[in-house]
Amino acid sequence: MEKEKKVLYSGMQATGLLTIGNYIGALKNWVNLNEEYDCFFGVMDLHSLTVRQNPAEFRKAARRIYTQYVAAGLDPEKNCIYFQSHVPAHTQLGWVLDCFTYMGELNRMTQFKDKSAKHADNINAGLFTYPSLMAADILLYQADVVPIGADQKQHLEICRDIAERMNNIYGDIFTIPEGYFPKIGAKIMSLAEPTKKMSKSDENVNATIYLVDDKDTIIRKFKKAVTDSEAQVRYDVENKPGVSNLMEIYGIVTEKSMDAIEKEFEGKGYGDFKLAVGEAVADALEPMHKRYAEFEQDKSYIDKCIKDNAEKASYYANKTLRKVYKKLGLNEMIR
Ligand code: TYM
């Protein structure tokens, strides 16, 4: 049967505090695209187990992220927003895909190399097979499009390779997903080291704007952002990474082009520019803060959404899982 709308799938790891990198690279686009597609958004808590978590903080962080998806403008009655661990089919298909993923492919993953270097005392098998679980997330829902930041591109490519490999052997099992990357903002950089990606796990809190930061904090962090000595607001990623990063952030939240921003700040110093960026970001996040506070008042609404959407996600995921098991020749359960 033809799908009425195309399917969109995406998710975020369930730990720490979301950053404006997560927002600009992913969440904002999810909100922009959600009317056009049938959407599934996971809070990827199983993926987070590849790094040791403090159970109490982890539980809270995952719930906060769920609520932030909703507060950002994703209606949980129209979009299927759920915890990955509530849908066992993810790990079930993950195992199957492990058996169709080559060690050599996994060895090439830059995220594996980075995380192994960062957590040298805990290079576990889950960290290595992370991409096949991520492929399972996407393929279970027969996703057509996956809006993500640039750092997830390699993972999407391996997902496509695995899906094509299995389709070639068993006939059409999976839809081959396309990535959706924002033209500007696919890789938001650290405010302290603008040649490095902004990351929620950065130890320097001034390097990162968190979605929970209040206006004063946001403005203070932007004031401290590393720029250069040229004192000219000009978009040149290679030679002016700090200024260009701030211009991208400003451009996204105000919907202004890089040219328009250059004109706006012609003859003005970085002080004015940084203040404008800080104010624009704080204004853009304010409605989300308000809605978040409202959802915190009504925990039962979010509870109900978590429950209903776990059932909905399971329905679609199990459909694909049954199809895969059958194609592979596993005996059907006798009921
Ligand atoms: P995660 O949790 O690291 O990041 C979530 C999303 O935010 C994007 N992102 C950024 N975009 C621009 N600039 C940045 N500085 C920045 N930092 C993060 C990421 O590209 C991502 O889109 N493996 C995934 C989570 C995942 C997933 C999935 C995503 C698990 N299964 C299935 C899509 C589909 C991850 O670690 O993202």
Tab-separated table of C-alpha atoms and ligand atoms in Angstrom:
chain	number	residue	atom	x	y	z
A	1	MET	CA	0.000	0.000	0.000
A	2	GLU	CA	1.268	3.517	-0.852
A	3	LYS	CA	2.109	5.623	2.174
A	4	GLU	CA	-0.010	8.765	2.396
A	5	LYS	CA	2.868	10.901	3.561
A	6	LYS	CA	6.553	10.169	3.491
A	7	VAL	CA	8.105	9.110	6.785
A	8	LEU	CA	10.619	11.202	8.707
A	9	TYR	CA	12.771	9.724	11.462
A	10	SER	CA	15.274	11.308	13.827
A	11	GLY	CA	16.458	11.313	17.418
A	12	MET	CA	18.991	12.518	19.943
A	13	GLN	CA	21.022	10.812	22.604
A	14	ALA	CA	19.197	10.926	25.899
A	15	THR	CA	21.881	12.424	28.108
A	16	GLY	CA	23.102	15.821	29.267
A	17	LEU	CA	21.660	19.154	28.215
A	18	LEU	CA	20.656	19.849	24.616
A	19	THR	CA	22.650	22.619	22.945
A	20	ILE	CA	21.847	25.165	20.250
A	21	GLY	CA	23.909	22.842	18.019
A	22	ASN	CA	21.255	20.154	18.558
A	23	TYR	CA	18.567	22.763	18.014
A	24	ILE	CA	19.921	24.307	14.819
A	25	GLY	CA	21.333	21.113	13.306
A	26	ALA	CA	18.261	19.007	14.043
A	27	LEU	CA	15.354	20.020	16.307
A	28	LYS	CA	14.482	23.240	14.482
A	29	ASN	CA	14.280	21.369	11.187
A	30	TRP	CA	12.129	18.688	12.736
A	31	VAL	CA	9.658	21.385	13.709
A	32	ASN	CA	9.821	22.967	10.236
A	33	LEU	CA	9.278	19.648	8.452
A	34	ASN	CA	6.818	17.932	10.754
A	35	GLU	CA	3.606	18.908	8.930
A	36	GLU	CA	4.907	17.539	5.664
A	37	TYR	CA	5.816	14.046	6.920
A	38	ASP	CA	4.666	11.269	9.213
A	39	CYS	CA	7.231	11.787	11.929
A	40	PHE	CA	8.911	9.567	14.491
A	41	PHE	CA	11.283	11.146	16.998
A	42	GLY	CA	13.171	8.962	19.431
A	43	VAL	CA	14.809	9.827	22.716
A	44	MET	CA	17.733	7.472	22.121
A	45	ASP	CA	18.331	6.180	25.625
A	46	LEU	CA	19.781	2.799	24.596
A	47	HIS	CA	22.451	4.548	22.555
A	48	SER	CA	23.414	6.499	25.671
A	49	LEU	CA	24.393	3.278	27.463
A	50	THR	CA	27.608	3.166	25.423
A	51	VAL	CA	28.914	5.665	27.986
A	52	ARG	CA	28.509	5.074	31.763
A	53	GLN	CA	25.588	7.052	33.140
A	54	ASN	CA	24.528	8.047	36.611
A	55	PRO	CA	21.082	6.333	36.708
A	56	ALA	CA	19.231	9.130	38.531
A	57	GLU	CA	20.610	11.886	36.305
A	58	PHE	CA	20.116	9.805	33.181
A	59	ARG	CA	16.443	9.200	33.969
A	60	LYS	CA	15.911	12.935	34.472
A	61	ALA	CA	17.870	13.986	31.385
A	62	ALA	CA	15.952	11.653	29.093
A	63	ARG	CA	12.628	12.954	30.372
A	64	ARG	CA	13.831	16.554	30.008
A	65	ILE	CA	14.777	15.903	26.382
A	66	TYR	CA	11.380	14.346	25.684
A	67	THR	CA	9.689	17.431	27.094
A	68	GLN	CA	12.029	19.744	25.165
A	69	TYR	CA	11.029	18.103	21.879
A	70	VAL	CA	7.435	18.916	22.747
A	71	ALA	CA	8.241	22.410	24.050
A	72	ALA	CA	10.114	23.170	20.814
A	73	GLY	CA	6.817	22.769	18.971
A	74	LEU	CA	6.409	19.085	18.114
A	75	ASP	CA	2.851	18.090	18.952
A	76	PRO	CA	3.084	14.624	20.546
A	77	GLU	CA	-0.418	13.820	19.370
A	78	LYS	CA	0.622	14.306	15.752
A	79	ASN	CA	4.251	13.209	15.972
A	80	CYS	CA	5.270	9.891	17.436
A	81	ILE	CA	7.726	10.922	20.166
A	82	TYR	CA	8.943	8.013	22.276
A	83	PHE	CA	11.778	6.474	24.287
A	84	GLN	CA	13.867	4.055	22.271
A	85	SER	CA	13.996	1.605	25.225
A	86	HIS	CA	10.179	1.346	25.200
A	87	VAL	CA	10.258	-0.344	21.799
A	88	PRO	CA	12.173	-3.658	22.034
A	89	ALA	CA	12.170	-4.024	18.246
A	90	HIS	CA	15.105	-1.573	18.110
A	91	THR	CA	17.490	-3.980	19.802
A	92	GLN	CA	15.946	-6.951	18.031
A	93	LEU	CA	16.554	-5.471	14.585
A	94	GLY	CA	19.862	-4.071	15.833
A	95	TRP	CA	21.117	-7.630	16.371
A	96	VAL	CA	20.018	-8.679	12.895
A	97	LEU	CA	21.775	-5.691	11.341
A	98	ASP	CA	24.938	-6.468	13.354
A	99	CYS	CA	25.042	-9.693	11.386
A	100	PHE	CA	25.006	-7.736	8.111
A	101	THR	CA	27.535	-5.067	9.109
A	102	TYR	CA	31.240	-5.583	8.566
A	103	MET	CA	33.920	-4.918	11.148
A	104	GLY	CA	35.825	-2.929	8.532
A	105	GLU	CA	32.845	-0.584	8.050
A	106	LEU	CA	32.477	-0.010	11.777
A	107	ASN	CA	36.213	0.544	12.147
A	108	ARG	CA	36.029	3.522	9.826
A	109	MET	CA	33.470	5.424	11.900
A	110	THR	CA	34.926	8.701	13.121
A	111	GLN	CA	32.506	8.861	16.083
A	112	PHE	CA	33.819	5.477	17.266
A	113	LYS	CA	37.385	6.720	16.994
A	114	ASP	CA	36.586	9.984	18.812
A	115	LYS	CA	34.610	8.323	21.602
A	116	SER	CA	37.213	5.582	22.062
A	117	ALA	CA	39.857	8.249	22.495
A	118	LYS	CA	37.667	10.133	24.975
A	119	HIS	CA	36.629	7.074	27.012
A	120	ALA	CA	39.798	4.976	26.667
A	121	ASP	CA	38.905	3.013	29.814
A	122	ASN	CA	35.534	1.910	28.397
A	123	ILE	CA	35.802	0.971	24.724
A	124	ASN	CA	32.881	-1.410	24.804
A	125	ALA	CA	31.263	-3.510	22.079
A	126	GLY	CA	28.162	-1.273	22.125
A	127	LEU	CA	30.250	1.725	21.158
A	128	PHE	CA	31.568	-0.256	18.215
A	129	THR	CA	28.184	-1.509	16.974
A	130	TYR	CA	26.429	1.807	17.712
A	131	PRO	CA	25.869	2.471	13.971
A	132	SER	CA	23.932	-0.749	13.397
A	133	LEU	CA	21.565	0.101	16.260
A	134	MET	CA	21.144	3.556	14.725
A	135	ALA	CA	20.438	1.914	11.354
A	136	ALA	CA	17.774	-0.204	13.066
A	137	ASP	CA	16.148	2.945	14.494
A	138	ILE	CA	15.765	4.412	11.049
A	139	LEU	CA	14.932	1.278	9.046
A	140	LEU	CA	12.261	0.011	11.461
A	141	TYR	CA	10.019	2.903	10.471
A	142	GLN	CA	10.800	2.661	6.733
A	143	ALA	CA	11.970	6.265	6.928
A	144	ASP	CA	12.346	8.300	3.744
A	145	VAL	CA	14.138	11.228	5.306
A	146	VAL	CA	16.411	11.714	8.315
A	147	PRO	CA	17.106	15.322	9.368
A	148	ILE	CA	20.453	15.397	11.175
A	149	GLY	CA	23.574	17.508	11.604
A	150	ALA	CA	26.729	16.944	9.553
A	151	ASP	CA	28.365	14.810	12.271
A	152	GLN	CA	25.780	12.041	11.723
A	153	LYS	CA	26.284	11.815	7.956
A	154	GLN	CA	28.653	8.864	8.142
A	155	HIS	CA	26.168	6.949	10.296
A	156	LEU	CA	23.412	7.561	7.790
A	157	GLU	CA	25.637	6.340	4.978
A	158	ILE	CA	26.364	3.068	6.730
A	159	CYS	CA	22.628	2.690	7.397
A	160	ARG	CA	21.947	3.066	3.671
A	161	ASP	CA	24.696	0.555	2.845
A	162	ILE	CA	23.287	-2.041	5.247
A	163	ALA	CA	19.750	-1.520	3.915
A	164	GLU	CA	20.879	-1.839	0.291
A	165	ARG	CA	22.895	-4.933	1.123
A	166	MET	CA	19.863	-6.636	2.674
A	167	ASN	CA	17.504	-5.475	-0.058
A	168	ASN	CA	19.846	-6.980	-2.652
A	169	ILE	CA	19.824	-10.334	-0.916
A	170	TYR	CA	16.192	-10.621	0.205
A	171	GLY	CA	14.216	-8.352	-2.080
A	172	ASP	CA	12.726	-5.092	-0.917
A	173	ILE	CA	12.745	-5.043	2.851
A	174	PHE	CA	13.692	-1.471	3.652
A	175	THR	CA	13.077	2.014	2.314
A	176	ILE	CA	16.455	3.627	1.620
A	177	PRO	CA	16.550	6.839	3.697
A	178	GLU	CA	17.930	10.175	2.540
A	179	GLY	CA	19.686	12.562	4.899
A	180	TYR	CA	18.380	16.090	5.334
A	181	PHE	CA	21.089	18.569	6.310
A	182	PRO	CA	20.528	22.286	6.849
A	183	LYS	CA	22.431	24.431	4.310
A	184	ILE	CA	23.572	26.709	7.103
A	185	GLY	CA	24.075	25.391	10.629
A	186	ALA	CA	24.758	21.700	9.910
A	187	LYS	CA	27.777	22.028	12.171
A	188	ILE	CA	27.598	24.666	14.893
A	189	MET	CA	31.013	25.230	16.405
A	190	SER	CA	32.200	25.724	19.983
A	191	LEU	CA	32.128	29.358	21.096
A	192	ALA	CA	35.524	28.899	22.779
A	193	GLU	CA	37.264	26.906	20.034
A	194	PRO	CA	35.439	27.634	16.790
A	195	THR	CA	37.246	24.940	14.810
A	196	LYS	CA	35.698	22.293	17.097
A	197	LYS	CA	32.042	21.148	17.046
A	198	MET	CA	29.821	22.527	19.809
A	199	SER	CA	29.201	19.550	22.046
A	200	LYS	CA	27.007	18.928	25.098
A	201	SER	CA	29.901	17.145	26.783
A	202	ASP	CA	32.368	20.042	26.490
A	203	GLU	CA	33.931	20.695	29.872
A	204	ASN	CA	34.069	24.434	29.244
A	205	VAL	CA	30.496	25.636	29.887
A	206	ASN	CA	31.229	28.894	28.023
A	207	ALA	CA	31.833	26.913	24.827
A	208	THR	CA	28.218	25.813	24.618
A	209	ILE	CA	24.795	27.427	24.724
A	210	TYR	CA	22.350	25.050	26.367
A	211	LEU	CA	18.674	25.222	25.500
A	212	VAL	CA	17.934	25.704	29.209
A	213	ASP	CA	20.245	28.743	29.552
A	214	ASP	CA	18.509	31.981	30.568
A	215	LYS	CA	18.881	35.281	28.711
A	216	ASP	CA	21.683	36.686	30.889
A	217	THR	CA	23.720	33.506	30.616
A	218	ILE	CA	23.258	33.378	26.847
A	219	ILE	CA	24.355	36.999	26.401
A	220	ARG	CA	27.327	36.525	28.735
A	221	LYS	CA	28.495	33.437	26.833
A	222	PHE	CA	28.212	35.148	23.446
A	223	LYS	CA	30.146	38.151	24.778
A	224	LYS	CA	32.995	35.778	25.620
A	225	ALA	CA	32.882	33.983	22.248
A	226	VAL	CA	36.235	33.748	20.477
A	227	THR	CA	36.379	35.820	17.273
A	228	ASP	CA	39.448	37.394	15.584
A	229	SER	CA	41.310	40.696	15.444
A	230	GLU	CA	39.909	41.941	12.132
A	231	ALA	CA	36.841	43.620	13.683
A	232	GLN	CA	34.753	43.026	10.568
A	233	VAL	CA	31.576	40.957	10.436
A	234	ARG	CA	32.283	38.923	7.298
A	235	TYR	CA	31.344	35.346	6.399
A	236	ASP	CA	34.523	33.385	5.753
A	237	VAL	CA	34.453	29.987	7.439
A	238	GLU	CA	38.074	29.157	6.732
A	239	ASN	CA	39.726	32.391	7.843
A	240	LYS	CA	37.124	33.675	10.303
A	241	PRO	CA	35.621	30.549	11.911
A	242	GLY	CA	34.472	32.281	15.099
A	243	VAL	CA	32.661	35.167	13.408
A	244	SER	CA	31.237	32.888	10.702
A	245	ASN	CA	29.856	30.538	13.357
A	246	LEU	CA	28.147	33.435	15.148
A	247	MET	CA	26.789	34.642	11.801
A	248	GLU	CA	25.326	31.199	11.092
A	249	ILE	CA	23.661	31.093	14.501
A	250	TYR	CA	22.289	34.609	14.058
A	251	GLY	CA	21.209	33.878	10.482
A	252	ILE	CA	19.259	30.795	11.522
A	253	VAL	CA	17.393	32.378	14.408
A	254	THR	CA	16.585	35.633	12.569
A	255	GLU	CA	16.184	34.070	9.085
A	256	LYS	CA	18.635	36.602	7.663
A	257	SER	CA	21.139	35.763	4.928
A	258	MET	CA	24.882	36.016	5.460
A	259	ASP	CA	24.923	39.018	3.050
A	260	ALA	CA	22.208	40.800	5.001
A	261	ILE	CA	24.098	40.236	8.249
A	262	GLU	CA	27.318	41.621	6.778
A	263	LYS	CA	25.414	44.764	5.737
A	264	GLU	CA	23.661	45.099	9.079
A	265	PHE	CA	26.968	45.197	10.959
A	266	GLU	CA	29.042	47.161	8.472
A	267	GLY	CA	31.232	49.609	10.361
A	268	LYS	CA	30.127	48.203	13.749
A	269	GLY	CA	32.375	46.383	16.220
A	270	TYR	CA	32.122	42.825	17.476
A	271	GLY	CA	30.616	44.061	20.761
A	272	ASP	CA	27.378	45.154	19.032
A	273	PHE	CA	27.335	42.048	16.895
A	274	LYS	CA	27.775	39.627	19.792
A	275	LEU	CA	25.079	41.364	21.798
A	276	ALA	CA	22.679	41.128	18.852
A	277	VAL	CA	23.413	37.408	18.452
A	278	GLY	CA	22.878	36.798	22.176
A	279	GLU	CA	19.581	38.691	22.227
A	280	ALA	CA	18.296	36.981	19.094
A	281	VAL	CA	19.114	33.521	20.439
A	282	ALA	CA	17.563	34.280	23.832
A	283	ASP	CA	14.391	35.580	22.127
A	284	ALA	CA	14.223	32.504	19.925
A	285	LEU	CA	14.463	30.173	22.919
A	286	GLU	CA	12.049	32.063	25.164
A	287	PRO	CA	8.807	30.480	23.885
A	288	MET	CA	10.368	27.050	24.365
A	289	HIS	CA	11.283	27.919	27.976
A	290	LYS	CA	7.697	29.023	28.655
A	291	ARG	CA	6.144	25.905	27.175
A	292	TYR	CA	8.645	23.717	28.996
A	293	ALA	CA	7.641	25.266	32.307
A	294	GLU	CA	3.972	24.625	31.486
A	295	PHE	CA	4.595	20.959	30.703
A	296	GLU	CA	6.500	20.640	33.961
A	297	GLN	CA	3.270	21.690	35.715
A	298	ASP	CA	1.285	18.981	33.985
A	299	LYS	CA	3.353	15.827	34.214
A	300	SER	CA	0.360	13.609	33.480
A	301	TYR	CA	0.021	14.984	29.941
A	302	ILE	CA	3.617	14.075	29.070
A	303	ASP	CA	3.183	10.681	30.806
A	304	LYS	CA	0.204	9.909	28.618
A	305	CYS	CA	2.085	10.929	25.463
A	306	ILE	CA	5.033	8.726	26.436
A	307	LYS	CA	2.729	5.753	26.919
A	308	ASP	CA	0.562	6.217	23.817
A	309	ASN	CA	3.483	6.888	21.527
A	310	ALA	CA	5.436	3.850	22.755
A	311	GLU	CA	2.462	1.758	21.622
A	312	LYS	CA	2.232	3.550	18.308
A	313	ALA	CA	5.969	3.251	17.604
A	314	SER	CA	5.895	-0.447	18.583
A	315	TYR	CA	3.100	-1.123	16.125
A	316	TYR	CA	5.085	0.201	13.143
A	317	ALA	CA	8.422	-1.169	14.329
A	318	ASN	CA	7.030	-4.667	14.908
A	319	LYS	CA	5.527	-4.685	11.452
A	320	THR	CA	8.968	-4.202	9.913
A	321	LEU	CA	10.598	-6.631	12.339
A	322	ARG	CA	8.115	-9.400	11.423
A	323	LYS	CA	8.805	-8.766	7.748
A	324	VAL	CA	12.564	-8.995	8.294
A	325	TYR	CA	12.358	-12.193	10.365
A	326	LYS	CA	10.174	-13.789	7.718
A	327	LYS	CA	12.461	-12.816	4.851
A	328	LEU	CA	15.451	-14.188	6.760
A	329	GLY	CA	13.728	-17.543	7.240
A	330	LEU	CA	13.093	-17.454	10.979
A	331	ASN	CA	10.110	-19.630	11.920
A	332	GLU	CA	7.013	-17.660	12.779
A	333	MET	CA	5.741	-17.846	16.339
A	334	ILE	CA	2.864	-20.259	16.858
A	335	ARG	CA	0.063	-18.521	18.750
B	1	TYM	P1	23.348	13.521	19.002
B	1	TYM	O1	22.538	13.221	20.206
B	1	TYM	O2	24.819	13.655	19.169
B	1	TYM	O3	22.829	14.834	18.326
B	1	TYM	C1	21.458	15.009	18.005
B	1	TYM	C2	21.327	15.798	16.711
B	1	TYM	O4	21.945	17.070	16.842
B	1	TYM	C3	22.909	17.265	15.805
B	1	TYM	N1	24.023	18.031	16.331
B	1	TYM	C4	24.513	19.140	15.757
B	1	TYM	N2	24.151	19.799	14.646
B	1	TYM	C5	24.842	20.910	14.347
B	1	TYM	N3	25.867	21.395	15.094
B	1	TYM	C6	26.263	20.772	16.220
B	1	TYM	N4	27.254	21.250	16.952
B	1	TYM	C7	25.569	19.581	16.595
B	1	TYM	N5	25.688	18.728	17.647
B	1	TYM	C8	24.739	17.783	17.455
B	1	TYM	C9	23.341	15.856	15.419
B	1	TYM	O5	23.897	15.806	14.130
B	1	TYM	C10	22.031	15.092	15.532
B	1	TYM	O6	21.264	15.250	14.371
B	1	TYM	N6	23.590	9.052	16.822
B	1	TYM	C11	22.757	10.211	17.034
B	1	TYM	C12	21.429	9.911	17.695
B	1	TYM	C13	20.634	8.891	16.962
B	1	TYM	C14	19.914	9.099	15.758
B	1	TYM	C15	19.284	7.860	15.463
B	1	TYM	C16	19.733	10.210	14.920
B	1	TYM	C17	20.440	7.597	17.353
B	1	TYM	N7	19.631	6.984	16.430
B	1	TYM	C18	18.487	7.697	14.322
B	1	TYM	C19	18.931	10.041	13.788
B	1	TYM	C20	18.338	8.814	13.480
B	1	TYM	C21	23.519	11.187	17.921
B	1	TYM	O7	24.406	10.801	18.637
B	1	TYM	O8	23.050	12.459	17.855
